[in-house]
mmCIF file of C-alpha atoms in Angstrom:
data_model
loop_
_atom_site.group_PDB
_atom_site.id
_atom_site.type_symbol
_atom_site.label_atom_id
_atom_site.label_comp_id
_atom_site.label_asym_id
_atom_site.label_seq_id
_atom_site.Cartn_x
_atom_site.Cartn_y
_atom_site.Cartn_z
ATOM 1 C CA MET A 219 -78.479 -102.868 53.301
ATOM 2 C CA HIS A 220 -81.601 -102.826 55.384
ATOM 3 C CA ALA A 221 -81.854 -105.978 57.482
ATOM 4 C CA HIS A 222 -85.218 -106.994 58.893
ATOM 5 C CA GLU A 223 -83.866 -109.610 61.266
ATOM 6 C CA ARG A 224 -84.901 -110.330 64.837
ATOM 7 C CA ARG A 225 -81.461 -110.480 66.411
ATOM 8 C CA ALA A 226 -79.206 -108.249 68.423
ATOM 9 C CA THR A 227 -77.432 -105.734 66.264
ATOM 10 C CA GLY A 228 -74.638 -105.108 68.767
ATOM 11 C CA GLU A 229 -72.783 -101.847 68.641
ATOM 12 C CA GLU A 230 -74.188 -99.859 65.773
ATOM 13 C CA PRO A 231 -71.802 -97.266 64.374
ATOM 14 C CA ALA A 232 -71.764 -95.371 61.129
ATOM 15 C CA SER A 233 -74.760 -95.804 58.871
ATOM 16 C CA ARG A 234 -74.757 -94.928 55.215
ATOM 17 C CA ALA A 235 -77.843 -92.756 55.542
ATOM 18 C CA PRO A 236 -77.305 -89.142 54.527
ATOM 19 C CA THR A 237 -77.520 -86.581 57.295
ATOM 20 C CA ARG A 238 -81.000 -85.161 57.713
ATOM 21 C CA GLY A 239 -82.415 -82.572 60.097
ATOM 22 C CA PRO A 240 -80.582 -80.548 62.717
ATOM 23 C CA GLU A 241 -77.315 -81.608 64.241
ATOM 24 C CA HIS A 242 -77.487 -83.260 67.668
ATOM 25 C CA THR A 243 -74.903 -83.137 70.427
ATOM 26 C CA ARG A 244 -72.404 -85.969 70.015
ATOM 27 C CA THR A 245 -72.576 -88.721 72.596
ATOM 28 C CA PRO A 246 -69.187 -90.439 72.979
ATOM 29 C CA ALA A 247 -69.145 -93.989 71.660
ATOM 30 C CA SER A 248 -67.710 -95.149 74.981
ATOM 31 C CA ALA A 249 -70.853 -93.975 76.715
ATOM 32 C CA LEU A 250 -72.975 -96.229 74.483
ATOM 33 C CA SER A 251 -70.690 -99.219 74.137
ATOM 34 C CA ASP A 252 -72.427 -101.113 76.918
ATOM 35 C CA ARG A 253 -75.960 -100.210 75.891
ATOM 36 C CA ARG A 254 -78.205 -103.122 74.951
ATOM 37 C CA PRO A 255 -79.486 -103.414 71.347
ATOM 38 C CA HIS A 256 -83.009 -102.173 72.201
ATOM 39 C CA THR A 257 -81.469 -98.976 73.580
ATOM 40 C CA LEU A 258 -79.705 -98.317 70.294
ATOM 41 C CA ARG A 259 -82.850 -99.070 68.332
ATOM 42 C CA THR A 260 -84.780 -96.621 70.454
ATOM 43 C CA LEU A 261 -82.112 -94.034 69.686
ATOM 44 C CA GLN A 262 -82.454 -94.806 65.991
ATOM 45 C CA ARG A 263 -86.185 -94.248 66.069
ATOM 46 C CA THR A 264 -85.895 -90.985 67.942
ATOM 47 C CA ALA A 265 -82.685 -89.431 66.643
ATOM 48 C CA GLY A 266 -82.645 -91.257 63.323
ATOM 49 C CA ASN A 267 -79.927 -93.323 61.665
ATOM 50 C CA ALA A 268 -77.766 -90.274 61.126
ATOM 51 C CA GLY A 269 -78.008 -89.487 64.833
ATOM 52 C CA VAL A 270 -76.802 -92.967 65.711
ATOM 53 C CA ALA A 271 -73.968 -92.618 63.219
ATOM 54 C CA ARG A 272 -72.850 -89.358 64.822
ATOM 55 C CA ALA A 273 -73.282 -90.679 68.360
ATOM 56 C CA LEU A 274 -71.303 -93.854 67.743
ATOM 57 C CA GLY A 275 -68.887 -92.369 65.226
ATOM 58 C CA PRO A 276 -65.267 -91.723 66.108
ATOM 59 C CA GLY A 277 -64.274 -88.603 67.945
ATOM 60 C CA PRO A 278 -61.419 -86.391 66.765
ATOM 61 C CA GLY A 279 -58.292 -88.444 66.155
ATOM 62 C CA GLN A 280 -60.071 -91.763 66.783
ATOM 63 C CA GLN A 281 -60.386 -94.629 64.330
ATOM 64 C CA SER A 282 -63.844 -95.677 63.169
ATOM 65 C CA VAL A 283 -65.468 -98.527 65.058
ATOM 66 C CA ARG A 284 -66.992 -101.497 63.234
ATOM 67 C CA ASP A 285 -69.715 -100.535 60.770
ATOM 68 C CA VAL A 286 -73.220 -101.929 61.163
ATOM 69 C CA GLN A 287 -75.941 -101.807 58.546
ATOM 70 C CA ARG A 288 -79.084 -99.819 59.216
ATOM 71 C CA TYR A 289 -81.889 -101.493 61.129
ATOM 72 C CA VAL A 290 -85.306 -101.556 59.491
ATOM 73 C CA ALA A 291 -88.390 -103.015 61.108
ATOM 74 C CA GLY A 292 -92.104 -103.346 60.490
ATOM 75 C CA GLU A 293 -93.623 -101.648 57.476
ATOM 76 C CA ALA A 294 -90.280 -100.152 56.450
ATOM 77 C CA ALA A 295 -89.138 -103.639 55.391
ATOM 78 C CA LEU A 296 -92.014 -103.753 52.846
ATOM 79 C CA GLY A 297 -92.583 -107.461 53.486
ATOM 80 C CA PHE A 298 -88.999 -108.455 52.602
ATOM 81 C CA ASP A 299 -86.299 -109.923 54.815
ATOM 82 C CA LYS A 300 -83.523 -107.736 53.449
ATOM 83 C CA VAL A 301 -83.475 -104.691 51.203
ATOM 84 C CA SER A 302 -80.361 -103.176 49.654
ATOM 85 C CA THR A 303 -79.326 -99.740 50.878
ATOM 86 C CA ASN A 304 -80.526 -98.095 47.671
ATOM 87 C CA GLY A 305 -83.753 -100.101 47.741
ATOM 88 C CA ARG A 306 -83.242 -101.672 44.311
ATOM 89 C CA ILE A 307 -82.729 -105.300 45.434
ATOM 90 C CA ALA A 308 -84.765 -107.246 47.983
ATOM 91 C CA VAL A 309 -84.894 -110.858 49.170
ATOM 92 C CA ARG A 310 -87.680 -112.811 50.795
ATOM 93 C CA GLY A 311 -86.666 -116.094 52.369
ATOM 94 C CA ARG A 312 -83.972 -118.125 50.633
ATOM 95 C CA TYR A 313 -85.555 -118.645 47.239
ATOM 96 C CA GLU A 314 -86.989 -115.270 46.237
ATOM 97 C CA ALA A 315 -84.910 -112.314 45.057
ATOM 98 C CA TYR A 316 -86.288 -109.159 43.449
ATOM 99 C CA ALA A 317 -84.711 -106.200 41.679
ATOM 100 C CA GLU A 318 -85.568 -103.300 39.408
ATOM 101 C CA ALA A 319 -86.040 -104.229 35.755
ATOM 102 C CA ASP A 320 -83.201 -102.102 34.385
ATOM 103 C CA MET A 321 -80.798 -103.558 36.947
ATOM 104 C CA ILE A 322 -81.672 -107.132 35.901
ATOM 105 C CA THR A 323 -81.280 -106.201 32.231
ATOM 106 C CA ALA A 324 -77.881 -104.568 32.826
ATOM 107 C CA ALA A 325 -76.596 -107.547 34.823
ATOM 108 C CA ALA A 326 -77.799 -109.932 32.125
ATOM 109 C CA ARG A 327 -75.768 -107.996 29.543
ATOM 110 C CA VAL A 328 -72.659 -108.285 31.722
ATOM 111 C CA LEU A 329 -73.156 -112.042 32.138
ATOM 112 C CA ASP A 330 -73.891 -112.509 28.426
ATOM 113 C CA ALA A 331 -70.615 -110.802 27.527
ATOM 114 C CA GLN A 332 -68.569 -113.344 29.514
ATOM 115 C CA ASP A 333 -68.227 -116.622 27.642
ATOM 116 C CA ARG A 334 -66.961 -118.511 30.703
ATOM 117 C CA VAL A 335 -70.248 -117.736 32.503
ATOM 118 C CA ALA A 336 -72.962 -120.332 31.862
ATOM 119 C CA ILE A 337 -75.905 -118.306 33.141
ATOM 120 C CA THR A 338 -77.786 -115.114 32.511
ATOM 121 C CA LEU A 339 -80.778 -113.462 34.204
ATOM 122 C CA GLU A 340 -84.446 -113.185 33.325
ATOM 123 C CA ARG A 341 -87.186 -111.066 34.864
ATOM 124 C CA GLY A 342 -90.022 -112.833 36.600
ATOM 125 C CA ALA A 343 -93.262 -111.586 38.118
ATOM 126 C CA ALA A 344 -93.417 -107.966 39.311
ATOM 127 C CA VAL A 345 -94.128 -106.879 42.880
ATOM 128 C CA GLN A 346 -94.629 -103.432 44.319
ATOM 129 C CA ALA A 347 -92.177 -102.334 47.021
ATOM 130 C CA GLY A 348 -93.350 -98.953 48.194
ATOM 131 C CA GLU A 349 -92.960 -96.660 45.195
ATOM 132 C CA ARG A 350 -90.630 -99.079 43.398
ATOM 133 C CA THR A 351 -91.594 -101.913 41.067
ATOM 134 C CA LEU A 352 -89.309 -104.921 41.521
ATOM 135 C CA HIS A 353 -89.184 -108.097 39.445
ATOM 136 C CA ARG A 354 -88.332 -111.639 40.451
ATOM 137 C CA VAL A 355 -84.670 -112.396 39.678
ATOM 138 C CA LEU A 356 -84.378 -115.660 37.744
ATOM 139 C CA PRO A 357 -80.945 -117.166 36.980
ATOM 140 C CA VAL A 358 -81.208 -119.337 33.849
ATOM 141 C CA TYR A 359 -78.739 -121.093 31.587
ATOM 142 C CA LYS A 360 -77.840 -119.268 28.384
ATOM 143 C CA ASP A 361 -78.692 -122.336 26.271
ATOM 144 C CA GLU A 362 -79.486 -126.061 26.479
ATOM 145 C CA ALA A 363 -75.888 -127.044 25.728
ATOM 146 C CA ARG A 364 -74.583 -125.159 28.769
ATOM 147 C CA ALA A 365 -77.303 -126.672 30.946
ATOM 148 C CA ALA A 366 -76.379 -130.194 29.825
ATOM 149 C CA ALA A 367 -72.649 -129.502 30.318
ATOM 150 C CA ALA A 368 -73.261 -128.221 33.850
ATOM 151 C CA VAL A 369 -75.278 -131.317 34.730
ATOM 152 C CA ARG A 370 -72.551 -133.631 33.425
ATOM 153 C CA ALA A 371 -69.830 -131.674 35.241
ATOM 154 C CA ALA A 372 -71.761 -132.018 38.489
ATOM 155 C CA GLY A 373 -71.864 -135.804 38.034
ATOM 156 C CA ARG A 374 -75.629 -135.861 37.740
ATOM 157 C CA ASP A 375 -77.742 -137.976 35.425
ATOM 158 C CA PRO A 376 -77.796 -136.095 32.063
ATOM 159 C CA ALA A 377 -81.543 -136.666 31.968
ATOM 160 C CA GLY A 378 -81.687 -134.275 34.919
ATOM 161 C CA ALA A 379 -80.964 -131.377 32.581
ATOM 162 C CA GLY A 380 -84.546 -131.733 31.406
ATOM 163 C CA HIS A 381 -85.838 -129.545 34.215
ATOM 164 C CA GLU A 382 -83.158 -126.843 34.203
ATOM 165 C CA PRO A 383 -84.404 -123.345 33.227
ATOM 166 C CA VAL A 384 -82.945 -122.048 29.969
ATOM 167 C CA ARG A 385 -83.162 -118.600 28.405
ATOM 168 C CA GLY A 386 -85.987 -118.384 25.900
ATOM 169 C CA ASP A 387 -88.135 -121.145 27.396
ATOM 170 C CA SER A 388 -91.778 -120.609 26.492
ATOM 171 C CA ALA A 389 -94.334 -120.489 29.285
ATOM 172 C CA ALA A 390 -95.428 -124.020 28.348
ATOM 173 C CA GLN A 391 -91.837 -125.312 28.385
ATOM 174 C CA ARG A 392 -91.147 -123.773 31.766
ATOM 175 C CA GLU A 393 -94.358 -125.277 33.137
ATOM 176 C CA ASP A 394 -93.352 -128.720 31.830
ATOM 177 C CA LYS A 395 -89.965 -128.309 33.524
ATOM 178 C CA ARG A 396 -91.584 -127.350 36.812
ATOM 179 C CA ALA A 397 -93.749 -130.450 36.618
ATOM 180 C CA ALA A 398 -90.725 -132.628 35.796
ATOM 181 C CA TYR A 399 -88.832 -131.177 38.733
ATOM 182 C CA GLN A 400 -91.686 -131.828 41.137
ATOM 183 C CA ARG A 401 -91.922 -135.409 39.893
ATOM 184 C CA SER A 402 -88.216 -135.801 40.553
ATOM 185 C CA LEU A 403 -88.848 -134.787 44.165
ATOM 186 C CA ALA A 404 -91.775 -137.152 44.632
ATOM 187 C CA GLU A 405 -89.915 -140.036 42.994
ATOM 188 C CA PRO A 406 -86.139 -139.591 43.358
ATOM 189 C CA ARG A 407 -84.060 -141.487 40.801
ATOM 190 C CA GLU A 408 -82.768 -144.002 43.361
ATOM 191 C CA VAL A 409 -86.302 -144.811 44.465
ATOM 192 C CA GLN A 410 -87.392 -145.258 40.855
ATOM 193 C CA GLN A 411 -84.492 -147.690 40.365
ATOM 194 C CA LEU A 412 -85.434 -149.633 43.507
ATOM 195 C CA ILE A 413 -89.075 -149.900 42.435
ATOM 196 C CA ALA A 414 -88.122 -151.026 38.927
ATOM 197 C CA LEU A 415 -85.745 -153.662 40.311
ATOM 198 C CA THR A 416 -88.405 -154.931 42.717
ATOM 199 C CA ARG A 417 -90.831 -155.396 39.810
ATOM 200 C CA ARG A 418 -88.235 -157.377 37.855
ATOM 201 C CA ILE A 419 -87.539 -159.590 40.875
ATOM 202 C CA VAL A 420 -91.247 -160.294 41.377
ATOM 203 C CA THR A 421 -91.760 -160.966 37.653
ATOM 204 C CA ALA A 422 -88.855 -163.446 37.579
ATOM 205 C CA ARG A 423 -90.139 -165.148 40.722
ATOM 206 C CA GLN A 424 -93.606 -165.563 39.239
ATOM 207 C CA ALA A 425 -92.355 -166.893 35.906
ATOM 208 C CA ARG A 426 -93.324 -170.449 34.981
ATOM 209 C CA ASP A 427 -89.751 -171.604 34.437
ATOM 210 C CA GLU A 428 -87.309 -171.987 37.294
ATOM 211 C CA PRO A 429 -84.937 -168.995 37.255
ATOM 212 C CA SER A 430 -81.349 -169.759 36.369
ATOM 213 C CA ARG A 431 -78.494 -169.281 38.801
ATOM 214 C CA GLY A 432 -77.189 -166.434 36.617
ATOM 215 C CA VAL A 433 -80.512 -164.531 36.678
ATOM 216 C CA VAL A 434 -80.734 -164.720 40.473
ATOM 217 C CA ALA A 435 -77.088 -163.727 40.916
ATOM 218 C CA GLY A 436 -77.525 -160.775 38.547
ATOM 219 C CA LEU A 437 -80.600 -159.439 40.358
ATOM 220 C CA ARG A 438 -78.897 -159.911 43.705
ATOM 221 C CA ALA A 439 -75.846 -157.972 42.485
ATOM 222 C CA GLU A 440 -78.060 -155.096 41.300
ATOM 223 C CA ALA A 441 -79.859 -154.998 44.631
ATOM 224 C CA MET A 442 -76.573 -154.967 46.540
ATOM 225 C CA THR A 443 -75.174 -152.181 44.344
ATOM 226 C CA LEU A 444 -78.231 -149.995 44.975
ATOM 227 C CA ALA A 445 -78.183 -150.789 48.694
ATOM 228 C CA MET A 446 -74.502 -149.841 48.939
ATOM 229 C CA ALA A 447 -75.088 -146.588 47.042
ATOM 230 C CA THR A 448 -78.119 -145.527 49.061
ATOM 231 C CA MET A 449 -77.651 -147.013 52.551
ATOM 232 C CA GLY A 450 -73.992 -147.987 52.802
ATOM 233 C CA GLY A 451 -71.996 -151.051 53.736
ATOM 234 C CA GLY A 452 -73.308 -151.271 57.298
ATOM 235 C CA TRP A 453 -76.872 -151.661 56.105
ATOM 236 C CA VAL A 454 -75.856 -154.293 53.540
ATOM 237 C CA ALA A 455 -73.877 -156.299 56.105
ATOM 238 C CA GLY A 456 -76.744 -156.280 58.580
ATOM 239 C CA ARG A 457 -79.726 -156.787 56.268
ATOM 240 C CA PHE A 458 -78.707 -158.653 53.132
ATOM 241 C CA PRO A 459 -79.836 -162.310 53.100
ATOM 242 C CA TYR A 460 -77.031 -164.760 53.779
ATOM 243 C CA PRO A 461 -76.204 -167.486 52.973
ATOM 244 C CA GLU A 462 -77.201 -166.847 49.376
ATOM 245 C CA ARG A 463 -79.947 -169.076 48.062
ATOM 246 C CA THR A 464 -80.619 -169.889 44.421
ATOM 247 C CA GLY A 465 -83.736 -170.377 42.335
ATOM 248 C CA ARG A 466 -87.104 -169.123 43.525
ATOM 249 C CA ASP A 467 -85.917 -169.187 47.128
ATOM 250 C CA GLY A 468 -83.198 -166.667 46.269
ATOM 251 C CA LEU A 469 -85.744 -164.432 44.523
ATOM 252 C CA SER A 470 -88.093 -164.728 47.514
ATOM 253 C CA ASP A 471 -85.299 -163.476 49.766
ATOM 254 C CA LEU A 472 -84.773 -160.468 47.473
ATOM 255 C CA ALA A 473 -88.522 -159.780 47.193
ATOM 256 C CA THR A 474 -88.692 -159.666 50.992
ATOM 257 C CA LEU A 475 -85.646 -157.397 51.214
ATOM 258 C CA MET A 476 -86.576 -154.750 48.639
ATOM 259 C CA PRO A 477 -89.597 -153.074 50.313
ATOM 260 C CA GLY A 478 -87.590 -152.542 53.500
ATOM 261 C CA LEU A 479 -84.647 -151.135 51.542
ATOM 262 C CA THR A 480 -86.925 -148.745 49.644
ATOM 263 C CA ALA A 481 -88.630 -147.587 52.846
ATOM 264 C CA ASP A 482 -85.293 -146.948 54.548
ATOM 265 C CA VAL A 483 -84.033 -144.947 51.563
ATOM 266 C CA LEU A 484 -87.193 -142.807 51.534
ATOM 267 C CA SER A 485 -86.999 -142.193 55.281
ATOM 268 C CA GLY A 486 -83.509 -140.786 54.825
ATOM 269 C CA PHE A 487 -84.661 -137.990 52.516
ATOM 270 C CA PRO A 488 -85.362 -134.630 54.164
ATOM 271 C CA ALA A 489 -88.853 -133.218 54.027
ATOM 272 C CA VAL A 490 -89.681 -131.382 50.826
ATOM 273 C CA GLU A 491 -89.199 -127.689 51.560
ATOM 274 C CA TYR A 492 -91.661 -124.909 50.838
ATOM 275 C CA GLN A 493 -89.997 -123.775 47.645
ATOM 276 C CA GLU A 494 -89.995 -127.312 46.322
ATOM 277 C CA SER A 495 -93.562 -128.154 47.216
ATOM 278 C CA ARG A 496 -94.794 -124.929 45.571
ATOM 279 C CA VAL A 497 -92.474 -124.302 42.645
ATOM 280 C CA HIS A 498 -93.668 -120.928 41.371
ATOM 281 C CA GLU A 499 -90.409 -120.142 39.605
ATOM 282 C CA LEU A 500 -87.902 -122.793 38.599
ATOM 283 C CA LEU A 501 -84.363 -122.230 39.906
ATOM 284 C CA ILE A 502 -81.108 -123.756 38.718
ATOM 285 C CA THR A 503 -80.218 -126.927 40.623
ATOM 286 C CA LEU A 504 -76.904 -126.618 42.468
ATOM 287 C CA PRO A 505 -74.646 -129.357 43.869
ATOM 288 C CA ASN A 506 -73.954 -129.883 47.553
ATOM 289 C CA ASP A 507 -70.652 -128.014 47.144
ATOM 290 C CA CYS A 508 -70.260 -124.223 47.236
ATOM 291 C CA GLN A 509 -67.151 -124.131 45.040
ATOM 292 C CA GLY A 510 -68.673 -126.553 42.542
ATOM 293 C CA ALA A 511 -71.815 -124.418 42.447
ATOM 294 C CA ALA A 512 -69.864 -121.221 41.735
ATOM 295 C CA ALA A 513 -67.886 -122.953 38.972
ATOM 296 C CA GLN A 514 -71.099 -124.330 37.497
ATOM 297 C CA LEU A 515 -72.641 -120.853 37.345
ATOM 298 C CA ILE A 516 -69.793 -118.498 36.436
ATOM 299 C CA GLY A 517 -66.821 -120.666 35.495
ATOM 300 C CA ARG A 518 -63.427 -119.495 36.747
ATOM 301 C CA PRO A 519 -62.629 -115.754 36.644
ATOM 302 C CA ALA A 520 -59.438 -114.920 34.766
ATOM 303 C CA ASP A 521 -57.860 -112.945 37.632
ATOM 304 C CA GLY A 522 -56.833 -115.974 39.664
ATOM 305 C CA GLY A 523 -59.943 -118.134 39.576
ATOM 306 C CA LEU A 524 -62.545 -118.601 42.284
ATOM 307 C CA SER A 525 -60.184 -118.742 45.297
ATOM 308 C CA VAL A 526 -59.443 -115.010 45.275
ATOM 309 C CA ARG A 527 -60.681 -112.590 47.918
ATOM 310 C CA ARG A 528 -62.542 -109.715 46.287
ATOM 311 C CA GLU A 529 -63.741 -106.893 48.509
ATOM 312 C CA ALA A 530 -66.288 -105.789 45.907
ATOM 313 C CA PRO A 531 -66.775 -108.579 43.349
ATOM 314 C CA ALA A 532 -68.474 -107.577 40.119
ATOM 315 C CA VAL A 533 -71.393 -109.343 38.465
ATOM 316 C CA GLY A 534 -70.004 -112.612 37.119
ATOM 317 C CA GLU A 535 -67.313 -112.813 39.816
ATOM 318 C CA ASN A 536 -67.540 -114.359 43.275
ATOM 319 C CA HIS A 537 -67.064 -113.813 46.970
ATOM 320 C CA PHE A 538 -64.520 -116.089 48.671
ATOM 321 C CA ILE A 539 -63.428 -116.624 52.253
ATOM 322 C CA ASP A 540 -60.900 -119.068 53.720
ATOM 323 C CA LEU A 541 -62.333 -120.565 56.920
ATOM 324 C CA THR A 542 -59.499 -122.951 57.691
ATOM 325 C CA GLY A 543 -59.337 -123.454 61.460
ATOM 326 C CA ALA A 544 -62.351 -121.242 62.163
ATOM 327 C CA ALA A 545 -64.468 -124.133 63.480
ATOM 328 C CA ALA A 546 -63.583 -127.789 63.934
ATOM 329 C CA ASP A 547 -66.777 -129.098 62.321
ATOM 330 C CA GLY A 548 -67.370 -126.165 59.987
ATOM 331 C CA TRP A 549 -66.562 -125.337 56.379
ATOM 332 C CA ALA A 550 -63.010 -125.024 55.056
ATOM 333 C CA ASN A 551 -64.037 -122.103 52.844
ATOM 334 C CA HIS A 552 -67.027 -120.586 51.105
ATOM 335 C CA PHE A 553 -67.727 -119.345 47.577
ATOM 336 C CA ALA A 554 -70.727 -117.344 46.305
ATOM 337 C CA ALA A 555 -71.396 -116.251 42.711
ATOM 338 C CA VAL A 556 -72.478 -112.609 42.347
ATOM 339 C CA VAL A 557 -75.447 -112.056 39.999
ATOM 340 C CA LEU A 558 -76.406 -108.449 40.886
ATOM 341 C CA ARG A 559 -74.893 -105.378 42.521
ATOM 342 C CA ASP A 560 -76.611 -102.331 44.012
ATOM 343 C CA GLY A 561 -73.939 -99.926 45.172
ATOM 344 C CA ASP A 562 -71.959 -101.735 47.854
ATOM 345 C CA ASP A 563 -74.535 -104.530 48.202
ATOM 346 C CA THR A 564 -74.239 -107.825 46.295
ATOM 347 C CA LEU A 565 -76.881 -110.427 45.478
ATOM 348 C CA THR A 566 -75.569 -113.971 45.126
ATOM 349 C CA TYR A 567 -77.003 -117.278 44.016
ATOM 350 C CA GLU A 568 -75.071 -119.931 45.913
ATOM 351 C CA THR A 569 -75.101 -123.051 48.005
ATOM 352 C CA ALA A 570 -73.432 -124.115 51.248
ATOM 353 C CA ALA A 571 -72.206 -127.680 51.682
ATOM 354 C CA ASP A 572 -74.359 -129.543 54.179
ATOM 355 C CA ARG A 573 -73.590 -133.055 55.374
ATOM 356 C CA ALA A 574 -77.286 -133.588 56.121
ATOM 357 C CA SER A 575 -78.558 -132.640 52.645
ATOM 358 C CA THR A 576 -79.271 -134.999 49.758
ATOM 359 C CA LEU A 577 -78.822 -134.146 46.109
ATOM 360 C CA GLN A 578 -82.348 -135.260 45.247
ATOM 361 C CA HIS A 579 -83.483 -131.992 46.791
ATOM 362 C CA GLY A 580 -81.160 -129.839 44.739
ATOM 363 C CA LYS A 581 -83.279 -126.724 44.765
ATOM 364 C CA SER A 582 -83.132 -126.615 48.548
ATOM 365 C CA LEU A 583 -79.352 -126.372 48.246
ATOM 366 C CA GLY A 584 -79.370 -123.312 45.976
ATOM 367 C CA TYR A 585 -80.419 -120.004 47.530
ATOM 368 C CA PHE A 586 -80.123 -116.229 47.193
ATOM 369 C CA ALA A 587 -78.233 -114.066 49.683
ATOM 370 C CA LEU A 588 -77.857 -110.288 49.939
ATOM 371 C CA TYR A 589 -74.589 -109.068 51.441
ATOM 372 C CA GLY A 590 -73.633 -105.567 52.542
ATOM 373 C CA ARG A 591 -70.533 -103.423 52.367
ATOM 374 C CA ALA A 592 -67.185 -104.956 53.300
ATOM 375 C CA GLY A 593 -66.443 -104.267 56.955
ATOM 376 C CA SER A 594 -70.079 -104.113 58.082
ATOM 377 C CA ASP A 595 -71.940 -106.731 60.085
ATOM 378 C CA GLN A 596 -73.879 -107.637 56.927
ATOM 379 C CA SER A 597 -70.755 -108.128 54.785
ATOM 380 C CA PHE A 598 -70.060 -111.485 53.181
ATOM 381 C CA ASP A 599 -67.236 -112.209 55.629
ATOM 382 C CA SER A 600 -69.285 -111.334 58.716
ATOM 383 C CA VAL A 601 -72.374 -113.283 57.670
ATOM 384 C CA ILE A 602 -70.512 -116.393 56.513
ATOM 385 C CA ARG A 603 -68.311 -116.527 59.622
ATOM 386 C CA ALA A 604 -71.430 -116.491 61.790
ATOM 387 C CA GLN A 605 -73.162 -119.113 59.614
ATOM 388 C CA ASN A 606 -70.056 -121.301 59.757
ATOM 389 C CA LEU A 607 -70.133 -121.323 63.553
ATOM 390 C CA ASP A 608 -73.829 -122.232 63.512
ATOM 391 C CA TYR A 609 -73.224 -125.016 61.003
ATOM 392 C CA ALA A 610 -70.296 -126.380 63.028
ATOM 393 C CA ALA A 611 -72.441 -126.429 66.168
ATOM 394 C CA ARG A 612 -75.188 -128.365 64.368
ATOM 395 C CA ALA A 613 -72.709 -130.778 62.832
ATOM 396 C CA ALA A 614 -71.083 -131.476 66.203
ATOM 397 C CA ALA A 615 -74.382 -131.917 68.071
ATOM 398 C CA PRO A 616 -75.267 -135.535 68.947
ATOM 399 C CA ALA A 617 -77.886 -137.090 66.694
#
C-alpha cells in the first residue's frame, strides 16, 4: 500500500515492488539500520524501491527484518492519502474511499450473498487516478428493514433511520436524507427536546389560570430528566432551583433555568466536521463503539464471531486485535469491518470509541481506513497499536 504520510518510515525493508533494472551491489542491513528516514527515502528515489528491498533485505541465512510499505510522495500519490499496492483502492481523508468499478461490484455480490451482513456497496461519483478510473465507495443498507433494525439495536431513536442510506434510493430520496441528516446536526434531538419543553413552560406560565401543582411538578420532572441525561447529576445539583416553588413562581424558576441548560448542552457538542458540514455522499451512521459498529454492519461471522484474529479477513469479515494492557487509558480491543480487498490490502468502514465524541455527530465516528499486508508497518495491527497509544495519551492529558 502506498502511504503518502509525512512521518518517519523507520527502517524500510522489503517492498512488494517487482525488481526492475540492473542489479545493484547489496548493502548490508546493519550498515543502514542507523540511517535516518530521509536517507532511506533518498535511496528509494535513486536506487528505486527494489534497490531498497535488496539493500535492507536479509543476507544469506538471516531472517527477514520487519516489512515496511512503499513510500510515495508528491504527484505519485495522485491527490490521495493512501493508495493500495495494486492501485485499485484509494482513500482521501477519513470519509472518502475510492475503488475500481468492477471491484465494488464484486464486493457487493459477496456482501449480498451473506444474510447476516446488513450492508452492501454502491458506486458513487467517478474520479481519475492517473490512468485508472475510480469510483466513490458507498456502504448502504440492503433495505429499509435492515436500516431500522440497526438503528434500534444501537439504541438510537427509530426516527433516526430516516437519514440512513439504503440500496435503491433515488437521487431525490438520497438528497432528502442528506438534508435530514444536516438538520439533525444543526438541531440535535436533545436540543429539540429542550426547546420544546421551554416553550411548554413559557406557555403554561403565560396562561390565564394559575397552574396546578401537578402541572408544575410534571414540567420540573421533565426538565430534571433532560438535565440529568445531557449534563449529569453534578450540573443538576448545582443549578436546579431549590427549594421547589409552586404555581407561576415555580414556572418562572424553570423558565430562567432552561436557556442556560440549553446553552450548556450546545457548548458540549464538538464542532461540526468537514464531512458533516458538506455532506456530498451520505454515509452510514455508526455508534461510538467499534465492536457495536462491526456487528451493525456485518453481523457476527460464523467462524467464531467478531473476536477472532484474521490475518487476511475477507470481504464481510473483520479485523480484530486485543489491546488489553497495551495502554492504561487506551482501548481494550479494536474491530474493523472489511468492505473491500485489493491483494493484501483491506479497506474497512469502522469507528473507534472516543470518550470525547457525542452520538449526535455519528458520521464523524464512522470512517474508512486502508490497511496493508500483515507484518508491515501499515498492517492493521501496526496502525491500530500506534493509534491506541496516541488515543491513550490524549485521554490521559489534563483538560
